[in-house]
């Protein structure tokens, strides 16, 4: 028998009663919390207490082991089956719980319950991910980031399964398996892991001009974010909002990070892979542990059919944005992530997002990419989680009641009562359980399309406007700062330089000539090929007005909030100077991590000792947003002999970060190649101010960009 009576999980402060908005859980189907969840006696899964968890049952002290040992067999059996198939894409992810709060009602355009009242809160679970790499791959390759949000609304679950880029590589779900095969590790050799810089991806991309717009975003700094807390999220597709009368408004969803957008520079991203494989996962986890809850605003772009009809692009084409200058983003809510998962596997791994999960008041459009997704996700969850009952897992179950006549299947956790497993039935009239009934008024009915004629000729074609693959790619490129444009050109050069098959880079550059001649020339020169003939465009481009909203650098926030300053110290450091620096940074909302050649007993000038947060050899400056060097003349002499110390400063400078230092650090800065200029300061207020920014103007002095 279990040593403790299984009990309903206690309500947590962060969980909401979705019916009332108050705290407390309302899961309808709460699986038993097994005895292994609590402290107490160890038992088998059958509840038999285990006397010895160290030794298998043997014949004699040296064996052989006895088959009879069900304790050993059960333990090994369960262990052997711990892994489930990883996601075909987005395998590596990090999740967190939180809530969504309405800040401005959307009741004028949507009847969705979660959007009605200012202040209304809905629990959410969010999973961020990279796309190409496996579950054990690193966090910081150049890759799109998944941004999937499950809203546990009073009317059922709504999954907004988006990315940190507002467009996609392809227009039709038919091409998704090809895209994914091309970008993932190559089929015969199983490398490269987690990156797109290889033959098959660029082979596919260069043959598919519809990828061009997304490629511009993918080659920009969007795909090398500093933190998951500093990325935007997008629903990508045009969705529909539906009001109580059935009136439709088109909608694009945007998540805007409160900490502002922030990316790394490419060389830094590469080095982060060795500095910390789990850089983003750790950052997300630690920020929540420390109470610095990541936060986003939810914005919507709303437009009608007349606007859609007047555009030079098709709003059903997922390779297109609706520029914010044309339709401003209306902020309607905020999302706060305030609780880490209790268990990675049970929650982050088993969470099953399906774009098909929507609630009354939100609806799909005919976007052919979205339409394909509506099938794919449900299907994949069955193969990943092994049963059609995956919705019963606590992380997937709605927090409102769900009742229907679906029955049985593997791993059925619910125990429905009575005979009513069909409908219509009259069992209630006989005093038995009759089961649930339809709700014609409040139920989901695809109200926007219902009754509309959707017939048409059977065709395998793309709509005409979908053929313009370059206008928005050009819009994106022209909307960037000069430095961002150079980053894009350099990324193309880097990636295409890794391509070994002849002809592929030229084919890509031929496409880029349709985006911008200057960009194409820079990329061709960077990889050392002649400028190829321009690729034939299927449709003439239109010139669109550049939009500042598309640039990261034009929207960066000057702040230390959510940022960390790495402070390099050594024996002999002035403790008072260090204390003052820490106070200044913390007052500005930043965090401080002290790095020293040894972590314990760093001897300060006054004879006292402190512990460092990181040891120099394993804590490079990639891990920080800015650095300060607080050392004495003796400390400097010691650090001059440490290549890790020189590299610490050199990299921070090369990665365009603020570098502050005490006077005695001058020889170290000199050896690291630090030149006077913006972002290079003495300690004190000047440094605290400087640490709030990156110094892109320094870049020409530290590397040649394409
Ligand atoms: Fe997808 C996972 C985002 C197109 C098929 N996708 C997945 C995840 C995200 C996205 C964030 C991870 C969810 C999680 O954390 O569990 N996918 C997108 C976006 C797309 C997109 C923004 C384009 C707008 N996806 C797309 C298409 C198909 C799929 C066109 C297939 C027709 N996606 C899948 C999938 C995955 C998935 C194979 C893998 C694991 C999973 O679903 O749960 O079904």
XYZ file of C-alpha atoms and ligand atoms in Angstrom:
750
model
C 0.000 0.000 0.000
C 1.182 3.534 -0.564
C 2.579 4.938 2.606
C 0.545 8.099 2.183
C -2.985 8.563 0.970
C -2.887 10.102 -2.494
C -4.363 13.534 -2.233
C -5.441 16.283 -4.601
C -2.552 18.674 -5.274
C -2.756 21.718 -3.068
C -3.741 24.924 -4.861
C -0.791 27.138 -5.598
C -0.851 30.860 -5.436
C -0.004 31.098 -9.102
C -2.809 28.840 -10.259
C -6.124 30.404 -11.043
C -9.641 29.323 -10.607
C -10.595 29.974 -14.195
C -14.226 30.202 -13.263
C -13.723 33.001 -10.765
C -10.288 34.367 -11.589
C -9.280 33.612 -8.008
C -6.457 31.369 -6.795
C -6.817 27.595 -6.558
C -6.999 24.747 -9.034
C -10.048 23.612 -10.912
C -8.627 20.776 -12.952
C -11.504 18.502 -13.583
C -9.372 15.427 -13.888
C -6.500 15.470 -11.477
C -4.408 12.334 -11.718
C -3.276 10.803 -8.473
C -0.101 12.167 -7.081
C 1.802 8.976 -6.522
C 3.660 8.277 -3.292
C 6.946 8.879 -5.113
C 6.056 12.563 -5.190
C 6.287 12.873 -1.453
C 8.961 12.245 1.114
C 8.389 8.887 2.752
C 8.971 5.221 2.168
C 10.302 4.008 -1.153
C 7.936 1.639 -2.911
C 7.444 -0.086 -6.246
C 4.797 1.174 -8.648
C 2.464 -1.393 -7.109
C 2.927 0.201 -3.725
C 5.144 -2.518 -2.269
C 7.692 -1.025 0.101
C 11.299 -1.502 -0.969
C 13.760 -2.669 1.658
C 17.018 -2.235 -0.273
C 17.607 0.107 -3.193
C 21.323 -0.728 -3.483
C 21.534 -4.450 -4.175
C 19.785 -6.761 -6.587
C 18.565 -10.149 -5.387
C 21.289 -12.718 -6.046
C 22.065 -16.291 -5.493
C 25.005 -15.928 -3.154
C 26.880 -12.695 -2.621
C 28.456 -12.778 -6.103
C 25.403 -13.792 -8.118
C 23.967 -14.653 -10.543
C 21.016 -12.282 -10.209
C 17.607 -13.852 -9.764
C 14.835 -13.278 -12.296
C 12.439 -13.215 -9.396
C 13.680 -9.765 -8.354
C 10.632 -7.743 -9.393
C 12.029 -4.676 -7.658
C 15.067 -4.667 -9.928
C 13.055 -5.649 -12.999
C 10.492 -2.916 -12.522
C 13.165 -0.286 -11.900
C 15.153 -1.207 -15.013
C 11.998 -1.686 -17.108
C 10.785 1.804 -16.292
C 14.180 3.324 -16.849
C 14.452 1.631 -20.250
C 11.285 3.411 -21.323
C 11.979 6.882 -19.965
C 12.560 8.576 -23.302
C 9.840 9.419 -25.779
C 10.383 10.457 -29.400
C 11.677 13.997 -29.506
C 9.831 16.594 -31.543
C 10.720 16.416 -35.230
C 11.296 20.175 -35.027
C 11.564 22.410 -31.946
C 13.009 19.449 -30.010
C 15.021 21.616 -27.650
C 12.825 23.809 -25.554
C 12.435 25.531 -22.212
C 9.122 26.210 -20.556
C 7.560 28.299 -17.828
C 4.189 28.898 -16.220
C 2.591 32.272 -15.849
C -0.472 34.281 -16.615
C -1.949 36.528 -19.239
C -3.715 39.675 -18.060
C -6.018 41.847 -20.121
C -4.912 45.492 -20.081
C -7.411 46.680 -22.678
C -10.547 44.785 -23.539
C -10.938 43.338 -27.016
C -14.693 42.957 -26.551
C -15.300 45.328 -29.472
C -13.933 42.749 -31.896
C -13.857 39.369 -30.183
C -16.232 37.487 -27.961
C -13.368 35.322 -26.664
C -13.905 35.210 -22.936
C -10.227 35.659 -22.084
C -10.155 39.091 -23.762
C -13.258 40.661 -22.256
C -12.406 42.405 -19.007
C -9.482 44.600 -18.080
C -7.594 42.890 -15.261
C -8.899 39.442 -16.145
C -6.196 36.790 -15.812
C -5.735 33.499 -17.643
C -3.082 30.942 -16.692
C -0.564 30.103 -19.421
C 2.263 27.702 -20.085
C 4.910 28.862 -22.540
C 7.536 26.829 -24.334
C 10.410 28.493 -26.173
C 12.517 26.429 -28.518
C 15.119 26.302 -31.212
C 13.938 24.635 -34.409
C 16.626 22.518 -36.022
C 18.653 20.981 -33.207
C 17.878 17.863 -31.202
C 16.699 17.936 -27.606
C 20.273 17.855 -26.310
C 21.667 20.477 -28.663
C 22.912 23.899 -27.641
C 20.786 26.961 -26.970
C 22.556 29.508 -29.129
C 22.862 28.403 -32.751
C 21.665 30.778 -35.444
C 18.072 29.593 -35.537
C 14.490 30.725 -35.354
C 13.027 30.545 -31.835
C 9.651 28.928 -31.209
C 7.310 30.913 -28.989
C 4.345 28.703 -28.099
C 1.735 29.798 -25.574
C -1.022 27.629 -24.132
C -3.801 29.736 -22.615
C -5.941 27.733 -20.184
C -9.081 29.809 -20.686
C -12.478 29.349 -19.089
C -13.742 28.248 -22.487
C -11.032 25.730 -23.175
C -7.414 25.819 -24.271
C -6.166 28.244 -26.864
C -2.690 27.554 -28.264
C -0.908 30.402 -29.995
C 1.994 28.509 -31.546
C 4.297 31.117 -33.008
C 7.903 32.035 -33.596
C 10.142 35.015 -32.881
C 9.938 35.912 -36.557
C 6.641 37.105 -38.077
C 6.963 35.239 -41.371
C 7.740 31.679 -42.385
C 9.994 29.943 -44.937
C 7.206 28.437 -47.003
C 3.664 29.237 -48.054
C 2.038 25.840 -48.214
C 2.141 22.996 -45.682
C 2.927 20.675 -48.579
C 6.538 21.887 -48.409
C 7.037 21.560 -44.632
C 8.584 18.073 -44.584
C 10.994 19.141 -47.364
C 11.994 22.282 -45.493
C 12.578 20.389 -42.268
C 14.498 17.560 -43.933
C 16.698 20.131 -45.643
C 17.520 22.141 -42.537
C 18.020 19.346 -40.028
C 21.262 17.382 -39.846
C 21.975 15.766 -43.193
C 20.429 12.347 -43.644
C 23.555 10.259 -44.191
C 26.059 11.908 -41.844
C 23.852 13.262 -39.073
C 25.549 16.641 -38.955
C 25.558 19.558 -38.600
C 23.526 19.624 -35.443
C 21.283 22.655 -34.920
C 22.480 24.903 -37.710
C 21.431 25.860 -41.216
C 24.956 26.448 -42.564
C 25.149 23.371 -44.745
C 24.541 22.079 -48.263
C 21.041 20.706 -48.032
C 19.456 23.740 -46.402
C 20.904 26.193 -48.910
C 20.214 23.814 -51.781
C 16.535 23.852 -50.840
C 16.391 27.556 -49.939
C 18.075 28.671 -53.147
C 15.609 26.601 -55.182
C 12.631 28.052 -53.303
C 12.431 31.823 -53.795
C 9.483 31.960 -51.400
C 12.000 31.440 -48.555
C 13.754 34.742 -49.350
C 11.851 37.014 -46.974
C 12.267 34.628 -44.038
C 15.929 34.168 -44.939
C 16.480 37.889 -44.480
C 15.104 37.622 -40.942
C 16.964 34.372 -40.289
C 20.274 35.931 -41.357
C 19.608 38.981 -39.182
C 20.400 39.225 -35.484
C 16.867 38.021 -34.664
C 18.151 34.457 -34.722
C 20.973 35.028 -32.232
C 19.028 36.488 -29.297
C 20.681 37.492 -26.049
C 17.876 35.968 -24.001
C 14.507 34.339 -24.490
C 13.249 37.187 -22.330
C 14.320 39.609 -25.037
C 12.659 38.169 -28.121
C 9.446 39.156 -29.809
C 6.828 36.538 -30.574
C 4.435 36.399 -33.487
C 1.378 34.314 -34.304
C 2.645 34.590 -37.908
C -0.617 33.772 -39.693
C -3.504 36.113 -40.124
C -6.200 34.899 -37.749
C -9.789 36.013 -37.382
C -11.407 37.549 -34.347
C -15.149 37.093 -34.182
C -17.533 39.233 -32.150
C -20.819 38.174 -30.573
C -22.717 38.940 -33.777
C -20.356 36.930 -35.929
C -18.553 39.954 -37.380
C -15.031 39.120 -38.434
C -11.894 41.207 -37.935
C -8.549 39.960 -39.215
C -5.813 39.819 -36.621
C -2.053 39.372 -36.374
C -0.718 38.597 -32.889
C 2.493 40.132 -31.510
C 4.379 39.576 -28.253
C 6.631 42.503 -27.330
C 9.231 41.916 -24.601
C 9.189 44.446 -21.764
C 12.996 44.183 -21.558
C 13.296 45.281 -25.180
C 14.810 43.369 -28.055
C 18.424 42.367 -27.585
C 20.669 40.172 -29.659
C 24.217 38.952 -29.422
C 26.810 39.450 -32.141
C 27.606 36.395 -34.222
C 31.073 35.734 -32.850
C 29.653 35.973 -29.351
C 26.871 33.503 -30.188
C 29.458 31.044 -31.484
C 31.523 31.363 -28.330
C 28.433 31.086 -26.136
C 28.022 27.563 -27.413
C 31.166 26.561 -25.594
C 30.676 28.909 -22.641
C 27.277 27.494 -21.737
C 25.238 24.972 -23.738
C 22.224 25.913 -21.658
C 22.650 29.647 -21.841
C 19.029 30.513 -22.611
C 17.491 27.776 -20.516
C 19.553 28.786 -17.493
C 18.821 32.476 -18.054
C 15.069 31.858 -18.142
C 15.134 29.580 -15.118
C 17.346 31.850 -13.011
C 15.444 35.000 -13.811
C 12.249 33.358 -12.544
C 13.991 31.964 -9.455
C 15.309 35.470 -8.720
C 11.872 37.015 -9.071
C 12.750 38.888 -12.265
C 9.697 37.579 -14.049
C 9.927 37.787 -17.837
C 7.133 39.846 -19.283
C 5.662 40.591 -22.694
C 2.898 42.820 -23.981
C 0.392 41.170 -26.265
C -0.439 43.307 -29.261
C -2.842 42.853 -32.131
C -2.959 44.304 -35.589
C -6.596 44.503 -36.610
C -7.858 44.989 -40.139
C -10.809 44.187 -42.322
C -11.409 42.602 -45.681
C -11.302 45.974 -47.458
C -7.772 46.603 -46.124
C -6.737 43.067 -47.049
C -8.067 43.473 -50.586
C -6.189 46.745 -51.078
C -2.717 45.357 -50.340
C -0.056 44.352 -52.839
C 0.433 41.120 -50.897
C -2.000 38.467 -49.734
C -2.747 38.464 -46.003
C -3.179 34.683 -46.214
C 0.461 34.290 -47.250
C 2.611 33.409 -44.214
C 5.719 34.768 -45.936
C 4.304 38.291 -45.615
C 3.906 40.768 -42.774
C 1.399 43.553 -42.415
C 3.707 46.555 -41.782
C 3.124 48.172 -38.408
C 3.177 51.560 -40.096
C 0.064 50.538 -42.028
C -1.712 48.834 -39.130
C -0.365 49.852 -35.725
C -0.082 47.266 -32.991
C -2.754 47.718 -30.320
C -1.562 46.478 -26.940
C -4.289 44.493 -25.220
C -2.584 42.529 -22.493
C 0.556 41.405 -20.780
C 2.021 38.007 -20.053
C 4.140 37.316 -16.998
C 6.111 34.107 -16.501
C 6.419 33.609 -12.773
C 6.852 29.895 -12.120
C 9.357 27.339 -13.310
C 8.095 23.848 -14.137
C 8.182 21.361 -11.291
C 9.316 18.678 -13.672
C 10.869 19.186 -17.099
C 9.590 15.968 -18.627
C 6.057 16.074 -17.261
C 5.535 19.655 -18.320
C 7.976 21.068 -20.869
C 8.468 17.810 -22.745
C 4.912 16.535 -22.574
C 3.204 19.814 -23.339
C 1.400 19.354 -26.634
C 0.657 22.492 -28.609
C -1.865 22.396 -31.428
C -2.685 25.478 -33.510
C -6.093 23.810 -33.944
C -6.833 24.563 -30.280
C -8.849 27.761 -30.452
C -11.772 29.148 -28.483
C -15.001 30.860 -29.562
C -14.126 34.397 -30.681
C -10.885 33.382 -32.390
C -10.876 31.627 -35.735
C -8.604 30.339 -38.477
C -8.183 31.848 -41.894
C -7.641 29.922 -45.112
C -3.859 30.468 -44.998
C -2.671 27.208 -46.611
C 0.226 26.888 -44.184
C -2.061 27.232 -41.193
C -4.555 24.798 -42.668
C -1.823 22.148 -42.883
C -0.738 22.852 -39.320
C -4.247 22.181 -38.092
C -3.726 18.525 -38.917
C -0.019 18.102 -38.266
C 0.229 18.966 -34.594
C -2.555 16.730 -33.371
C -1.056 13.930 -35.382
C 2.460 14.434 -34.063
C 1.295 14.445 -30.426
C -0.129 10.964 -30.847
C 3.211 9.689 -32.080
C 5.219 11.625 -29.460
C 3.023 10.895 -26.484
C 1.771 7.517 -27.619
C -1.937 7.900 -27.049
C -4.966 9.864 -28.185
C -5.463 10.600 -24.491
C -2.493 12.988 -24.331
C -4.930 15.790 -23.509
C -5.396 14.233 -20.081
C -1.814 14.902 -19.032
C -1.948 17.652 -16.411
C 0.014 20.124 -18.551
C -2.342 19.621 -21.493
C -5.683 19.262 -19.731
C -7.983 22.254 -19.874
C -8.583 23.928 -16.545
C -12.289 24.099 -17.339
C -14.567 21.051 -17.453
C -14.449 18.920 -20.586
C -17.031 16.296 -21.243
C -17.830 14.217 -24.277
C -18.484 10.670 -25.405
C -14.947 9.882 -26.500
C -13.868 6.800 -24.624
C -11.071 4.384 -23.917
C -7.746 4.354 -25.752
C -4.298 3.717 -24.334
C -3.549 5.264 -20.983
C -7.108 6.300 -20.251
C -6.849 8.124 -16.941
C -10.476 9.131 -16.579
C -13.106 6.760 -15.258
C -16.377 7.758 -16.901
C -19.445 6.539 -15.046
C -22.579 4.955 -16.488
C -23.619 3.634 -19.861
C -23.880 6.886 -21.749
C -21.094 6.693 -24.296
C -23.283 7.662 -27.253
C -25.530 10.539 -28.159
C -28.430 11.108 -28.548
C -29.557 9.021 -25.629
C -32.540 9.099 -23.293
C -30.802 7.567 -20.291
C -31.379 10.613 -18.124
C -35.117 10.096 -18.410
C -34.513 6.689 -16.824
C -32.608 8.097 -13.904
C -29.175 7.308 -15.322
C -26.322 9.595 -16.317
C -27.198 10.979 -19.724
C -23.975 12.775 -20.481
C -23.269 16.212 -21.881
C -25.310 18.048 -24.508
C -24.444 20.425 -27.355
C -24.346 24.167 -26.719
C -25.579 25.859 -29.904
C -25.237 29.360 -28.484
C -21.970 29.311 -26.568
C -20.255 26.495 -28.430
C -17.575 26.885 -31.082
C -19.255 26.929 -34.445
C -16.769 28.561 -36.794
C -19.255 31.405 -36.688
C -17.314 33.451 -39.177
C -17.596 31.014 -42.045
C -20.754 29.186 -41.160
C -23.329 29.481 -43.885
C -20.837 31.039 -46.295
C -20.267 29.465 -49.665
C -16.717 28.133 -49.732
C -16.990 26.018 -52.864
C -14.504 26.381 -55.703
C -12.757 24.466 -58.454
C -10.487 21.702 -57.232
C -6.952 22.969 -57.911
C -3.357 22.464 -56.814
C -2.162 26.048 -57.254
C -1.015 29.112 -55.341
C -2.929 32.349 -55.365
C -1.496 34.937 -57.727
C -0.221 37.430 -55.140
C 1.748 34.707 -53.361
C 4.241 34.873 -56.244
C 5.841 38.123 -55.079
C 8.778 36.779 -53.076
C 11.019 39.812 -52.986
C 9.148 43.043 -52.163
C 8.945 42.365 -48.451
C 12.420 40.848 -48.302
C 13.622 44.180 -49.672
C 11.413 46.087 -47.250
C 13.030 44.204 -44.366
C 16.575 44.801 -45.609
C 16.054 48.503 -46.223
C 14.477 48.947 -42.786
C 17.677 47.894 -40.985
C 20.488 50.119 -39.720
C 23.699 50.069 -41.725
C 25.286 47.864 -39.108
C 22.360 45.433 -39.189
C 22.573 45.270 -42.968
C 26.239 44.401 -42.630
C 25.339 41.648 -40.168
C 22.836 40.212 -42.650
C 25.356 40.287 -45.494
C 27.982 38.691 -43.248
C 25.628 35.925 -42.140
C 24.887 35.030 -45.738
C 28.640 34.957 -46.357
C 29.263 32.772 -43.332
C 26.492 30.316 -44.143
C 27.144 30.097 -47.876
C 30.865 29.684 -47.247
C 30.011 26.437 -45.460
C 28.237 25.126 -48.555
C 30.427 22.671 -50.412
C 28.314 21.908 -53.466
C 29.188 24.133 -56.371
C 26.509 26.350 -57.769
C 24.355 26.648 -54.665
C 25.854 29.912 -53.346
C 25.596 31.469 -56.811
C 21.964 30.409 -57.085
C 21.270 32.063 -53.734
C 23.055 35.261 -54.698
C 21.067 35.299 -57.950
C 17.925 35.416 -55.794
C 19.388 38.115 -53.552
C 19.833 40.369 -56.588
C 16.054 40.643 -56.555
C 16.207 41.903 -52.983
C 19.014 44.413 -53.183
C 21.871 44.680 -55.663
C 24.212 46.001 -52.986
C 23.498 43.052 -50.718
C 24.010 40.557 -53.548
C 27.359 42.158 -54.480
C 28.575 42.122 -50.889
C 27.644 38.471 -50.442
C 29.225 37.466 -53.754
C 32.413 39.340 -52.864
C 32.416 37.857 -49.368
C 32.297 34.283 -50.588
C 34.576 35.068 -53.528
C 32.339 34.322 -56.507
C 31.418 36.344 -59.568
C 28.086 38.075 -59.408
C 25.667 35.652 -61.080
C 22.832 36.695 -63.401
C 19.754 37.874 -61.582
C 17.198 35.115 -60.935
C 13.962 35.513 -62.834
C 11.251 36.782 -60.513
C 7.809 35.232 -60.911
C 6.156 38.574 -60.252
C 7.302 42.177 -60.347
C 8.293 43.596 -56.984
C 6.659 46.634 -55.507
C 8.631 49.215 -53.573
C 7.430 49.377 -49.969
C 8.207 52.113 -47.446
C 10.892 51.035 -44.945
C 9.610 50.499 -41.418
C 11.617 51.207 -38.250
C 9.618 48.556 -36.396
C 11.546 45.867 -38.294
C 14.932 46.828 -36.887
C 16.256 45.629 -33.555
C 18.806 48.384 -33.135
C 16.262 51.124 -33.748
C 14.119 49.689 -30.979
C 16.659 48.694 -28.379
C 16.009 49.703 -24.817
C 18.790 51.477 -22.965
C 18.557 49.602 -19.704
C 20.330 47.383 -17.220
C 17.115 45.621 -16.283
C 17.419 41.912 -16.896
C 21.098 42.387 -17.757
C 24.185 41.132 -15.954
C 27.539 42.817 -15.524
C 30.571 40.574 -15.143
C 33.132 42.044 -12.763
C 36.659 40.691 -13.045
C 38.568 40.825 -9.783
C 41.783 39.357 -8.392
C 43.654 39.271 -5.119
C 44.289 42.859 -4.053
C 41.018 44.307 -5.413
C 39.709 47.346 -3.543
C 36.611 46.089 -1.741
C 35.095 49.576 -1.389
C 35.380 50.195 -5.136
C 33.739 46.837 -5.814
C 30.938 47.537 -3.357
C 30.207 50.932 -4.888
C 30.122 49.445 -8.358
C 27.742 46.709 -7.316
C 25.423 49.211 -5.650
C 25.342 51.396 -8.778
C 24.546 48.478 -11.084
C 21.921 47.013 -8.791
C 20.267 50.397 -8.312
C 19.892 50.564 -12.084
C 18.156 47.166 -12.084
C 21.142 45.110 -13.239
C 22.774 42.062 -11.685
C 26.438 41.576 -10.826
C 28.505 38.408 -11.131
C 32.032 38.459 -9.794
C 34.667 36.521 -11.732
C 38.072 35.689 -10.284
C 40.947 33.290 -10.964
C 39.740 31.254 -7.981
C 36.204 31.211 -6.641
C 36.904 30.944 -2.913
C 38.815 33.319 -0.688
C 39.590 36.161 -3.072
C 41.767 38.414 -0.870
C 40.697 42.049 -0.994
C 43.062 44.972 -0.360
C 41.825 45.386 3.231
C 42.645 41.777 4.080
C 39.062 40.520 3.999
C 38.002 37.810 1.582
C 35.061 37.261 -0.712
C 33.809 34.422 -2.878
C 33.453 34.873 -6.612
C 30.429 33.697 -8.622
C 32.510 32.230 -11.397
C 36.025 30.990 -11.971
C 37.817 32.868 -14.698
C 38.683 29.811 -16.783
C 35.052 28.735 -17.015
C 33.303 32.088 -16.994
C 34.126 33.993 -20.158
C 32.695 37.442 -20.796
C 30.211 36.086 -23.372
C 28.030 35.347 -20.376
C 27.639 39.046 -19.545
C 26.120 42.159 -21.048
C 28.950 44.433 -19.948
C 32.155 43.995 -17.980
C 34.098 45.871 -15.351
C 37.663 45.146 -14.323
C 38.272 46.033 -10.692
C 41.862 45.218 -9.887
C 44.970 46.554 -8.153
C 48.378 46.984 -9.802
C 49.446 43.615 -8.368
C 46.212 42.023 -9.491
C 46.767 43.398 -12.954
C 50.304 42.037 -13.088
C 48.912 38.597 -12.194
C 46.093 38.741 -14.739
C 48.401 39.830 -17.545
C 49.791 36.310 -17.408
C 46.342 34.740 -17.711
C 45.164 34.401 -21.297
C 41.615 33.876 -20.004
C 41.749 37.323 -18.394
C 43.058 38.964 -21.550
C 40.418 37.092 -23.559
C 37.730 38.128 -21.069
C 38.399 41.784 -21.811
C 39.187 41.327 -25.513
C 35.929 39.467 -26.155
C 33.766 41.930 -24.258
C 35.302 44.715 -26.301
C 34.993 42.736 -29.531
C 31.387 41.900 -28.743
C 30.635 45.606 -28.498
C 29.986 45.686 -24.769
C 30.727 48.403 -22.267
C 34.104 47.969 -20.586
C 34.659 49.806 -17.301
C 37.877 49.589 -15.350
C 39.840 50.850 -12.402
C 42.987 52.825 -13.298
C 45.282 49.967 -12.393
C 43.687 47.789 -15.096
C 45.137 49.878 -17.933
C 47.898 47.380 -18.908
C 45.360 44.547 -19.126
C 43.042 46.616 -21.308
C 45.986 47.536 -23.504
C 47.025 43.921 -23.920
C 43.403 43.074 -24.814
C 43.414 45.698 -27.567
C 40.856 47.989 -25.945
C 40.918 51.443 -27.520
C 39.429 54.549 -25.927
C 35.999 55.312 -27.338
C 32.327 55.008 -26.614
C 31.479 52.378 -24.070
C 34.995 52.354 -22.602
C 34.856 54.168 -19.274
C 36.200 54.499 -15.793
C 34.166 52.965 -12.982
C 31.335 54.963 -11.413
C 28.190 56.460 -12.867
C 29.663 56.741 -16.339
C 30.105 52.974 -16.430
C 26.628 52.222 -15.057
C 25.189 54.410 -17.806
C 27.464 52.894 -20.463
C 26.563 49.342 -19.439
C 22.971 49.909 -20.579
C 23.944 49.773 -24.268
C 25.955 47.972 -26.893
C 28.391 49.872 -29.118
C 27.753 48.936 -32.724
C 29.753 51.922 -33.906
C 32.824 50.141 -32.511
C 32.375 47.182 -34.829
C 34.395 48.406 -37.853
C 37.380 48.691 -35.500
C 37.152 45.068 -34.375
C 36.068 43.073 -37.450
C 35.485 43.317 -41.150
C 31.888 42.793 -42.099
C 30.653 41.972 -45.561
Fe 5.371 23.986 -36.396
C 6.245 22.319 -33.585
C 5.888 26.977 -34.805
C 4.740 25.638 -39.333
C 4.470 21.077 -37.841
N 5.975 24.547 -34.560
C 6.271 23.710 -33.525
C 6.600 24.471 -32.369
C 6.512 25.784 -32.716
C 6.107 25.830 -34.094
C 6.785 26.967 -31.819
C 7.014 23.906 -31.027
C 5.856 23.779 -30.092
C 6.314 23.268 -28.769
O 7.037 24.011 -28.078
O 5.983 22.142 -28.444
N 5.400 25.908 -36.972
C 5.539 27.001 -36.144
C 5.259 28.201 -36.890
C 4.949 27.824 -38.170
C 5.029 26.382 -38.212
C 5.299 29.602 -36.321
C 4.572 28.664 -39.335
C 3.907 29.750 -39.248
N 4.762 23.452 -38.261
C 4.522 24.288 -39.319
C 3.969 23.534 -40.412
C 3.872 22.235 -39.991
C 4.376 22.212 -38.637
C 3.573 24.110 -41.751
C 3.352 21.019 -40.716
C 2.529 21.020 -41.673
N 5.468 22.036 -35.850
C 4.993 21.013 -36.589
C 5.062 19.676 -35.881
C 5.595 20.094 -34.484
C 5.817 21.583 -34.633
C 5.800 18.620 -36.597
C 6.788 19.332 -33.954
C 6.483 18.992 -32.531
C 5.116 19.425 -32.330
O 4.610 19.925 -33.492
O 4.490 19.352 -31.303
O 3.809 19.104 -35.809
